Structure formats: C-alpha cells, structure tokens
CSV table of C-alpha atoms in Angstrom, one decimal:
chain,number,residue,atom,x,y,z
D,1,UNK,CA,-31.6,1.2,15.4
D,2,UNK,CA,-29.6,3.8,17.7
D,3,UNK,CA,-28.7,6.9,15.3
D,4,UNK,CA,-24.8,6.7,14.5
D,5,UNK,CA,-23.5,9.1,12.5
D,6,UNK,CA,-20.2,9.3,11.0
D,7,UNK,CA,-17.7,12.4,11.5
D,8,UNK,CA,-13.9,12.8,11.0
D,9,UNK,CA,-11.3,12.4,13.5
D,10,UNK,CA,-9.4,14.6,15.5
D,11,UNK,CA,-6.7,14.5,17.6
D,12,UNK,CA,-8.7,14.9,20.8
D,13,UNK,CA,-10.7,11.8,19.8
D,14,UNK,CA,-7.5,10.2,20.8
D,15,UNK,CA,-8.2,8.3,24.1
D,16,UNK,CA,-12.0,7.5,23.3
D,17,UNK,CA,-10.2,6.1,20.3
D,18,UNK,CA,-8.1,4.0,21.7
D,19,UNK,CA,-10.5,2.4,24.1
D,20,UNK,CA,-12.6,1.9,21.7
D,21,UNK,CA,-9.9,-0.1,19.0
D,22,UNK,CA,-7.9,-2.1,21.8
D,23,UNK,CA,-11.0,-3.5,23.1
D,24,UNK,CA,-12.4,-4.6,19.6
D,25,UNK,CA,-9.1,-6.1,18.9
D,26,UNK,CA,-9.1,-7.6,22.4
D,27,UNK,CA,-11.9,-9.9,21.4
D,28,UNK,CA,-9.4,-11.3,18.9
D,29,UNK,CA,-8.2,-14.8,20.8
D,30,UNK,CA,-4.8,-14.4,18.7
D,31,UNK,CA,-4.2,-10.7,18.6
D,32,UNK,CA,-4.5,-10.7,22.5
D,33,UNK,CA,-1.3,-13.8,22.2
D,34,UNK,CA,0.7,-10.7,21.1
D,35,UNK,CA,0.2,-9.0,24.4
D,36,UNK,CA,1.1,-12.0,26.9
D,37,UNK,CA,0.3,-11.1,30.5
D,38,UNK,CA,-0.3,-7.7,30.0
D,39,UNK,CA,-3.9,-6.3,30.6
D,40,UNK,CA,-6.1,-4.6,28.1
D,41,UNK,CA,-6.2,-1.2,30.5
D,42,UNK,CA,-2.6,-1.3,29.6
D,43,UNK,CA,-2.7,-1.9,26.5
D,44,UNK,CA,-5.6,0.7,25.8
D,45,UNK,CA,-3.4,3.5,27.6
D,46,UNK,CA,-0.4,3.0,25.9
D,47,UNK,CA,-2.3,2.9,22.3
D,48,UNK,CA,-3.9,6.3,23.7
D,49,UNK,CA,-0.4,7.4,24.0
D,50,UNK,CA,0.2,6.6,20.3
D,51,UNK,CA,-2.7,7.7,18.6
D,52,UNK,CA,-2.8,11.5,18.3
D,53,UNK,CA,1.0,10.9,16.7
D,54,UNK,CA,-0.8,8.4,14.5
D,55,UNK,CA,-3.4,10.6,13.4
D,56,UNK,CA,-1.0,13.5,12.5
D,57,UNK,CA,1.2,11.6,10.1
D,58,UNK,CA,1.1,11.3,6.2
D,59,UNK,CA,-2.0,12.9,6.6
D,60,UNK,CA,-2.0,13.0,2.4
D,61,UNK,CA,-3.0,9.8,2.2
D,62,UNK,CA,-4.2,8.6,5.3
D,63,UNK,CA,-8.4,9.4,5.8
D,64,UNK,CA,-10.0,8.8,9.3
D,65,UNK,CA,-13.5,8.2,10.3
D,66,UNK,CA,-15.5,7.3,13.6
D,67,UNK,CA,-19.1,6.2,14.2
D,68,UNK,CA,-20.6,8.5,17.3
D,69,UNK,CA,-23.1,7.4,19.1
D,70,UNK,CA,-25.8,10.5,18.5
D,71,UNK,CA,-27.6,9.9,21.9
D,72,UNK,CA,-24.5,9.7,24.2
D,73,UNK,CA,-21.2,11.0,21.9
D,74,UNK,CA,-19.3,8.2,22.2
D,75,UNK,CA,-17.5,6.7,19.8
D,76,UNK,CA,-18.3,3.4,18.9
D,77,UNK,CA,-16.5,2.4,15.7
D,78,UNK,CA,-13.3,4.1,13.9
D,79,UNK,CA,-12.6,3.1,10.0
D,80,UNK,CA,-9.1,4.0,8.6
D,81,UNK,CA,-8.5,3.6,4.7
D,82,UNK,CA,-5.5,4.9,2.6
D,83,UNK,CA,-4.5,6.2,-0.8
D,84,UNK,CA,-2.8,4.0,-3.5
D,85,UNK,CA,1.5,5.5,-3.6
D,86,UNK,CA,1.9,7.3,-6.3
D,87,UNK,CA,-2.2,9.3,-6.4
D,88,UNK,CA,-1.9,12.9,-6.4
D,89,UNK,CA,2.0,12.7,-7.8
D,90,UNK,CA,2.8,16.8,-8.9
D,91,UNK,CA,-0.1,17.4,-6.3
D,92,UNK,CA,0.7,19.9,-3.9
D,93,UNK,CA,-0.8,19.5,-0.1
D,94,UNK,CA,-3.5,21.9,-0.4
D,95,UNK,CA,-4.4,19.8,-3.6
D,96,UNK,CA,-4.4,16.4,-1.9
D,97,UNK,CA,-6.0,18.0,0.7
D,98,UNK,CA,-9.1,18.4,-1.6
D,99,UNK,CA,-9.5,14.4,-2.1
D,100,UNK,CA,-12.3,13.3,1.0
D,101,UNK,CA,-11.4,16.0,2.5
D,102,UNK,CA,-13.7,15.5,5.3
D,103,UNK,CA,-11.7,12.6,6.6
D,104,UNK,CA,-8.7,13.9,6.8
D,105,UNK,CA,-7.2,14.9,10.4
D,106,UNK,CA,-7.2,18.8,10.8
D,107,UNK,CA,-3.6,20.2,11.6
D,108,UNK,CA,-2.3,21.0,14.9
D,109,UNK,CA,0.6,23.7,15.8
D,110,UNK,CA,4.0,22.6,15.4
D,111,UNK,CA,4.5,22.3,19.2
D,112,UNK,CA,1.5,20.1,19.3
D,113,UNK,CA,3.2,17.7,16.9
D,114,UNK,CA,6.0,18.1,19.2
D,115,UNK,CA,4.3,16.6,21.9
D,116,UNK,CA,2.3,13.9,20.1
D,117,UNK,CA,5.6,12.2,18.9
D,118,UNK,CA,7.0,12.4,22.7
D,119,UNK,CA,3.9,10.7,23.7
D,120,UNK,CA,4.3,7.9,21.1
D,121,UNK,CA,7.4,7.3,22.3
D,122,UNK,CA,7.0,7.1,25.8
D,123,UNK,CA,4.3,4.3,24.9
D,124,UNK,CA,5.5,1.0,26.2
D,125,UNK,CA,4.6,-1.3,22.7
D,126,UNK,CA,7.0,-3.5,22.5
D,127,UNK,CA,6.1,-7.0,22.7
D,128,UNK,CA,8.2,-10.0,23.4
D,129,UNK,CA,7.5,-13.7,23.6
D,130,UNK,CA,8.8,-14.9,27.0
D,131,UNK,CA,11.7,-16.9,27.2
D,132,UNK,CA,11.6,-20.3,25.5
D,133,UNK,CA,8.2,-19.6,23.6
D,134,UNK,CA,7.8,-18.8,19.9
D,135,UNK,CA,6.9,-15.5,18.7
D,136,UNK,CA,3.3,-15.6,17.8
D,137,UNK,CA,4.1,-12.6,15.2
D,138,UNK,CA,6.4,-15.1,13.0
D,139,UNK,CA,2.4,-16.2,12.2
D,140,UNK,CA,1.8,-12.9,9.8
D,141,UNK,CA,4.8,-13.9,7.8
D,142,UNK,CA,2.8,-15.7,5.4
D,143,UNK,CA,0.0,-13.2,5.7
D,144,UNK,CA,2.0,-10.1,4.2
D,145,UNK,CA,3.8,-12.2,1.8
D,146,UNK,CA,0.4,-13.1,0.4
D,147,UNK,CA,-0.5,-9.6,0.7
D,148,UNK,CA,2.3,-8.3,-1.5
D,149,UNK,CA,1.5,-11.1,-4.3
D,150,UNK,CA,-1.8,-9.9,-4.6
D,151,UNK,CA,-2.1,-6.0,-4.2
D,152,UNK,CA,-0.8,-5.3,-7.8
D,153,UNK,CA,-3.8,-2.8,-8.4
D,154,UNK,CA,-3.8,0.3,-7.0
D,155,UNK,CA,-6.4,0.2,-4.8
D,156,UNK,CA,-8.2,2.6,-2.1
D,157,UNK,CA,-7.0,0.3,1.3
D,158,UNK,CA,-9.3,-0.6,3.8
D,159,UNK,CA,-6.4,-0.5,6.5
D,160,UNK,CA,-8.3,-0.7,9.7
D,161,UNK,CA,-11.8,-1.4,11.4
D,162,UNK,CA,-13.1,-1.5,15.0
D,163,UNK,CA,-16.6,-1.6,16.0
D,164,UNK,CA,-16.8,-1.9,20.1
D,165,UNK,CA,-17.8,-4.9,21.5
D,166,UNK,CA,-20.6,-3.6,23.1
D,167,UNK,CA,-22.2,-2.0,19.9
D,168,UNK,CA,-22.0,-4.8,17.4
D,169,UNK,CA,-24.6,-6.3,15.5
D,170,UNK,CA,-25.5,-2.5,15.1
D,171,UNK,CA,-24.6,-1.7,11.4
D,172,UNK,CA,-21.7,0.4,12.9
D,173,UNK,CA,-19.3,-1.4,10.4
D,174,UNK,CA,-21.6,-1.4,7.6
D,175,UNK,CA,-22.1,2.4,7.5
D,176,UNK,CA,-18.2,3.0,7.9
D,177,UNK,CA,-17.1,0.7,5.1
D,178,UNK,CA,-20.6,2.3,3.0
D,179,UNK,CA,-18.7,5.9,3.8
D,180,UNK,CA,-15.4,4.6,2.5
D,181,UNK,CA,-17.1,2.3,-0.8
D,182,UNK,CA,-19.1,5.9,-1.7
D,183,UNK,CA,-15.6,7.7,-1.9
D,184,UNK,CA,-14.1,5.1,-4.0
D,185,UNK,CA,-16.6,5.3,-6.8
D,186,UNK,CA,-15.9,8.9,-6.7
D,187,UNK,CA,-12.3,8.2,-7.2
D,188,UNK,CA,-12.7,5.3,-9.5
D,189,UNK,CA,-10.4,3.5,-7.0
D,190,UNK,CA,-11.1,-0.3,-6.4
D,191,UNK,CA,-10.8,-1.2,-2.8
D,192,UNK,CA,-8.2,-4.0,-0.6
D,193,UNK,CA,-8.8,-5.4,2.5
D,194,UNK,CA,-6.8,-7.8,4.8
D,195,UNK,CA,-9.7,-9.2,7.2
D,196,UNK,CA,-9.8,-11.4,9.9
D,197,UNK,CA,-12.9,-13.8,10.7
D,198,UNK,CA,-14.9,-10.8,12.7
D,199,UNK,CA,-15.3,-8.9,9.9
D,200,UNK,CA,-15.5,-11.6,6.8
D,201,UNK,CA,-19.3,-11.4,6.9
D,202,UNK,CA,-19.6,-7.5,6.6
D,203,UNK,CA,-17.6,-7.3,3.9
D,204,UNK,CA,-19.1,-10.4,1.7
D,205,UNK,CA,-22.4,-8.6,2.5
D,206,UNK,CA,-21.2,-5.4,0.9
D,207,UNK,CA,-20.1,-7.1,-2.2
D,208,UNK,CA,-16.4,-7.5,-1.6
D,209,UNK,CA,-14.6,-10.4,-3.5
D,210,UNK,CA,-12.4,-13.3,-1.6
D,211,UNK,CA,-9.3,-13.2,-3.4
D,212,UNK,CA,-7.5,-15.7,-1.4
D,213,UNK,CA,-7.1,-16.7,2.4
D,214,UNK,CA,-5.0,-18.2,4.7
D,215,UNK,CA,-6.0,-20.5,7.4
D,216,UNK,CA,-3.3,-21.5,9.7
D,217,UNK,CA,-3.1,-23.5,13.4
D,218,UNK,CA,-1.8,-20.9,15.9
D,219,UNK,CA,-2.2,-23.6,18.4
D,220,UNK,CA,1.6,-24.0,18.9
D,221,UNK,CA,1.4,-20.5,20.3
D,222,UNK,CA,-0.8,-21.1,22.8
D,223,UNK,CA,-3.8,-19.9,20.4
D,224,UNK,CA,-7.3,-22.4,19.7
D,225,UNK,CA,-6.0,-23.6,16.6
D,226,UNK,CA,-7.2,-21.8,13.6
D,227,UNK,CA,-6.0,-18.4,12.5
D,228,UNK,CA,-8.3,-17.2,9.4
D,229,UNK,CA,-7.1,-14.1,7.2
D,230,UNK,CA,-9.5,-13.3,4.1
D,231,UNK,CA,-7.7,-11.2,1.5
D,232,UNK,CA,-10.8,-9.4,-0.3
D,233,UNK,CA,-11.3,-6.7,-2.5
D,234,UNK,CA,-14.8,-4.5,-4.5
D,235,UNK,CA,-14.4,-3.3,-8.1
D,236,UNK,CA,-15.9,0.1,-8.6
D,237,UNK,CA,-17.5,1.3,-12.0
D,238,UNK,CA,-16.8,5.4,-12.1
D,239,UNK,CA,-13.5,6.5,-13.2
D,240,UNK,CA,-11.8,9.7,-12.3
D,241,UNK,CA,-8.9,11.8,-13.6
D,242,UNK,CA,-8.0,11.8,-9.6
D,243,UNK,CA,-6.3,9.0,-10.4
C-alpha cells in the first residue's frame, strides 16, 4: 500500500483541494444533476475560489484534514468533521484552540482574509434548474428534515469526505475517518454522519451504526432512479470534562 499520511490543512492546500473534492463528488450521478451543463473544470475552479474562505471560518469548531500522497505530495483525500454547538462555552479561542489542535487551519493576516472572502464571492455557485425542469435540490428536503429528527446527541460530525477517484480502494478513507474516531474517544464525543452510497461501506466497516436512511427515485430529475442517504452514527466509551 502507497504510504499516505495524514496532515492539517492550510490555506494554500486550496486548489489541490478543490480538485481533489469536485472530482470525488463528480462521480456522484446525482450530485453532478446539480451542476446541469456545466463542466467539472468549472466547477473545480470556482470551488478553488471558495475554499481558502472556507477554511478560515469558525475555525473553533471546524477541524480539517488531508491524506498526502508521501511519494508524490498530492493530496488525495480531505476529511472535515465539526464540534457539537455549545463545546467549549466560557472557552476563550486560545482555549478552543487547544481541542485537536493539529487540525485546525492556522491563521492568516487580516488582509489575507480580506482577499479570501473576495474570492468566494467572485465564485460563480449558483445553480439553477433550467426553465421548465424541477429543481433536483427540492430532493434533500427530506434528507435534512430527517437529519434534524435524529441528531439530538451532541455528537462530533463527520461533515465531509472525499477520496479522489483515482486513489480509491486505497484505505485513504479508512485512515481519515480512524484520525477523526481516535479524537472522539479523546473527547468522549459520539460521532454523526450523513453518507451517501460511496461511503456506506467504509463506515459499517469502522463500526458505525445505521440509524435510519432514505431511499428515494431521483429519476424525475433526470437521475437513474435511486438516491440512497444512510444516516449513521459510532458510540465512544471515554468520557472527558471537554465536554
């Protein structure tokens, strides 16, 4: 197996970033409905016009990771999890900043900021159904309502997960989600995750349990007919007085 190694993010990771996420997404039949006729080099430079914004806010709760390829650099998977509301309330920054500190973003100048949020919005991500076709986001309705019904814990959130199509099968995901599970059992934090069919198996194999899922036909927006979300969580045994 190739050696990966995981490391924090930064906001120079930004463009590798995005290529990397846009094109695991991409192999997602009904995410790439959102998009319409637009191409995935579009879509993978207007997300590398959004991420170093991205990176840089509520940096508190938000912890990054990426998978690097040891023998070329590149980065070949990105993991994003966050906080429960309401951890480290009466913290001050510094103090929040000492919870997995390691994937937190480091912090730029104020006139970096300045220019990450004019970059995010000069991105072009607005996407529209064309005229007389149904808006294939009206499909997640259902998906956050179920969401909100069931994420009554406070959890540590799994929030996002790419691998690149050209390194899977790898263990790329496994030793993100590991970094992430580790954490959690420091913080005594049980963990939520939203995931779509791609990552199901991953997730069963690291001894998350299916909660609940909704399958529904995306067919009548042009999709192949089934639309799978798994809503799945892991208990962890250690407490903490993080928390």
């Amino acid at each position: 197996m190739p050696p990966f190694t995981i490391h924090k993010c930064t906001i120079r990771n930004s463009e590798a970033l995005a290529r990397n996420n846009m094109s695991a997404f991409w192999t997602d039949s009904n995410w790439v409905l959102v998009w319409g006729d637009r191409t995935l080099e579009d879509v993978i430079k207007q997300a590398a016009l959004r991420t170093p914004f991205n990176l840089l806010t509520n940096r508190s709760h938000k912890r990054h990771q990426v998978a690097i390829d040891e023998r070329t650099g590149e980065i070949v998977g990105y993991i994003r999890w966050i906080l429960p509301d309401g951890m480290g309330l009466g913290m001050s920054d510094k103090e929040m900043g000492n919870i997995w500190s390691e994937a937190i973003v480091p912090e730029v100048s104020d006139q970096e900021k300045k220019e990450a949020e004019k970059l995010f919005q000069s991105a072009d991500w607005i996407h529209r159904p064309p005229p007389g076709q149904l808006d294939v986001g009206d499909i997640d309705i259902p998906v956050r309502a179920m969401e909100n019904k069931l994420k009554k814990k406070k959890y540590l959130t799994l929030d996002y997960l790419a691998v690149h199509p050209d390194h899977r099968r790898q263990g790329i995901a496994t030793i993100l989600v590991e970094s992430g599970i580790r954490e959690a059992e420091k913080m005594g934090l049980p963990i939520f995750v939203l995931a779509m069919k791609a990552g199901y198996g991953v997730y069963k194999k690291l001894g998350f349990k299916l909660l609940d899922q909704i399958i529904q036909d995306d067919s009548m927006y042009g999709g192949k007919g089934e639309y799978g979300v798994y809503f799945l969580e892991k208990e962890v045994e250690k407490m903490s007085d993080l928390v």
